[in-house]
């Protein structure tokens, strides 16, 4: 509001300007929500990094072993975060996530990896846990399993269990004979526990003599 000056100091009324601030207010609200969400995600990520650091250190026999394992696990976490950022944190396609996590070890177009029926999308928290599980499976396959042999192969396939659950099966073949580990390390603990998201979900690992088989049941919260 401003005075309407007729002449000199004579005021003959007022001028009122109305500005619609709805769009600006909505933007400010979205920005505030995004900042709170970012703060929440950063805190969760830092807590996860601290957990990975502590558990990796506890399971390492030397500083060099710790450095290598910890670096690779953080790189796997970062790879999943990059995919989520590209998708505006709306979820990740399982096939893309598997191929990204396996990229340092095996080509998706090569004979050592076959991915089928994974055109499903999972929520961000499930994607992060799933990415770390795939990383642990991959590193184990490179060291001791199918990806350590010339004719070894990893087959990853999916199937719907019901409207909300989806099973992903990681199956190795063509590698050296498998023997169950003597003790359960952090990697195996991560695989069997991190995907639990309610009834029916989680992962199991079968150290079959002809190849490791891991069955992972995920909640599907976002449909493609």
Phi, psi and omega in degrees: 000138179217151179290144176262105183271123180280307176201138179058236180262007182282125180256123184252009179157207181217156177248124182245125178250126179253127179239127179282113182260010185302314182295318180295318179297320178296320178297316180297323179294315178298320180297318179296316178298320179295321179294319177295319179294318178297317178300317179297315182292320179297316179297318178297319180294316179297321177297320178294319178298317178298319179296314178300318180299310182296315182289325177293319178298319181294331183261007182256142181268349180209164180295322180293320177296318178299314181301315182293312182294316182296316179300315182293322179292321178291323176297321177295319177297318180294323180297318178294320179298322179296318178296319179294321179296319179297330180264014181057032178058037179261357182124166183229141173290131185299319181298316179296321180294316179297314181296324179293316181290331181270350184306322179292346187244327186205145180277139178295335181268357183273179184278355185265359181219132176228121181241128182215149174056044180239031180278060178230155182242137180244158180292159185305315182295322177291320180299318181297313179295318181296319178300318178293322178296314179299321177300315180296319178297319182294313181295324177293321179293325179289321182282313190235341191254216189299325183280002174265356183246152183298322182256014181287154182211143174246126177247125179239121182225160182228158176204148180277129177270317173202195184298334186241352182242143182223130182258130175246127182247123175258117183232127179256147178209159176078007180262185178293160178304140185263136172237136180300145179294149180290319179230156181269113179272185182297321181301314180292323177297318179299317182297313188279343186246328192287341182267001179291115181228038181118184185300131176088349182264166180129190183219148174229146180240128177248114179273067180292147183304326183267003177154142180294138175233123178241126178252123183240125179251120185244148171280130178262108184256341181234123181269146175277000000 
